[in-house]
Amino acid sequence: MNSVADKIRAFSYTVNVEFGIDLAETDMDQNEQITRIGEGVRVLAPAKINLSLLVAGKRPDGYHELETIMAKINLYDELLIEPGTRKGIELICEGDEWAPSGKENLVYTACERLLETAGREADIKITLLKRIPAGAGLASASTDAAAALIGVNKLLELGLDGAKLHNLAAELGSDVAFFLGGPLAFCTGRGEKILQIEENYAFTAVLLLPKISCSTEKVYANYKHESERFRYFKSEIDTLLDKNRIDLVTSMCANMLESTCFGLYRELEELKAKVESLGIKPLFLSGSGSAMYHIMETSEGGVVGEYAHLIERQIGCRCITITNNRW
Ligand code: C5P
């Protein structure tokens, strides 16, 4: 292990199972994420933001090797998972934000694969309440898929251990595995190798939700690698992690996908410039976009709500106040 990783507790479900801390076995009453409702369970699916996102290079399988710090935030989708009244999996999407229905939704695939792995057949009804916008870099679909794995495993008492859930999650998508743990982690590989950062990072931020949906696939496909930049960011961030200064990592705005994203979606670059001209800076792009956030410094006091109003009023971009998630 290198010095940065020494500071971070190695976290994989294999390790967790060894030490007997298996999320799948967490007592429901003590887990804020899951609550029993009638014969079903309600599972919260938090969004994430990237506090840093470094691209180490392109891999032979077409994916990109990443080093990213991800933090769960207090913006949630909700899944109500109940015994079904129809054959198979029934998925209903509700709420203000769009999500594909039926088999197009990753929640559906997650349930199918979970049941296959457990060797079970079951009729399940899932009502997905969407609040997290898609194409925003907030892992909208990935967090729902992880919540479905956790919830269905629990409801049907499938007894899949953390290692199996982790493997399933990693197959479903690069960000899914992060949501089995958290709230803060250093992720490598495609994003599916998770090193949990033990001490949570407390923050309040203003989150801009532009009406633009970015294609992750398109952003990665257009990305031009900058190895010098990667080396520079990596050395700075490793040093800050060694000093346990995540707060300083965020002020670097190290998102190596930003220029590609802005090249494809010019309106986002203009939006960032406008918001920063109001003095609300630095503004940081989450993932492959389109959401951007500004973490409040202590010196900025309690004006985060005012910032959100100012941005909505003067620039007309939807804006909410967020904090780090506790779990
Ligand atoms: O894994 P996921 O389905 O979320 O990724 C969506 C797309 O983003 C992939 O098809 C791939 O083109 C790109 N991607 C990548 N490198 C990663 C993660 C995603 O190139 N580490």
Tab-separated table of C-alpha atoms in Angstrom, residues 14 162-172 180:
chain	number	residue	atom	x	y	z
A	14	THR	CA	-14.597	-9.235	1.149
A	162	GLY	CA	-21.255	-8.138	0.800
A	163	ALA	CA	-18.715	-9.654	-1.602
A	164	LYS	CA	-21.456	-10.997	-3.875
A	165	LEU	CA	-23.354	-7.708	-3.757
A	166	HIS	CA	-20.153	-5.868	-4.591
A	167	ASN	CA	-19.486	-8.052	-7.642
A	168	LEU	CA	-23.030	-7.588	-8.880
A	169	ALA	CA	-22.811	-3.838	-8.339
A	170	ALA	CA	-19.515	-3.585	-10.240
A	171	GLU	CA	-21.061	-5.434	-13.206
A	172	LEU	CA	-24.068	-3.115	-13.248
A	180	LEU	CA	-23.000	-0.113	-1.004
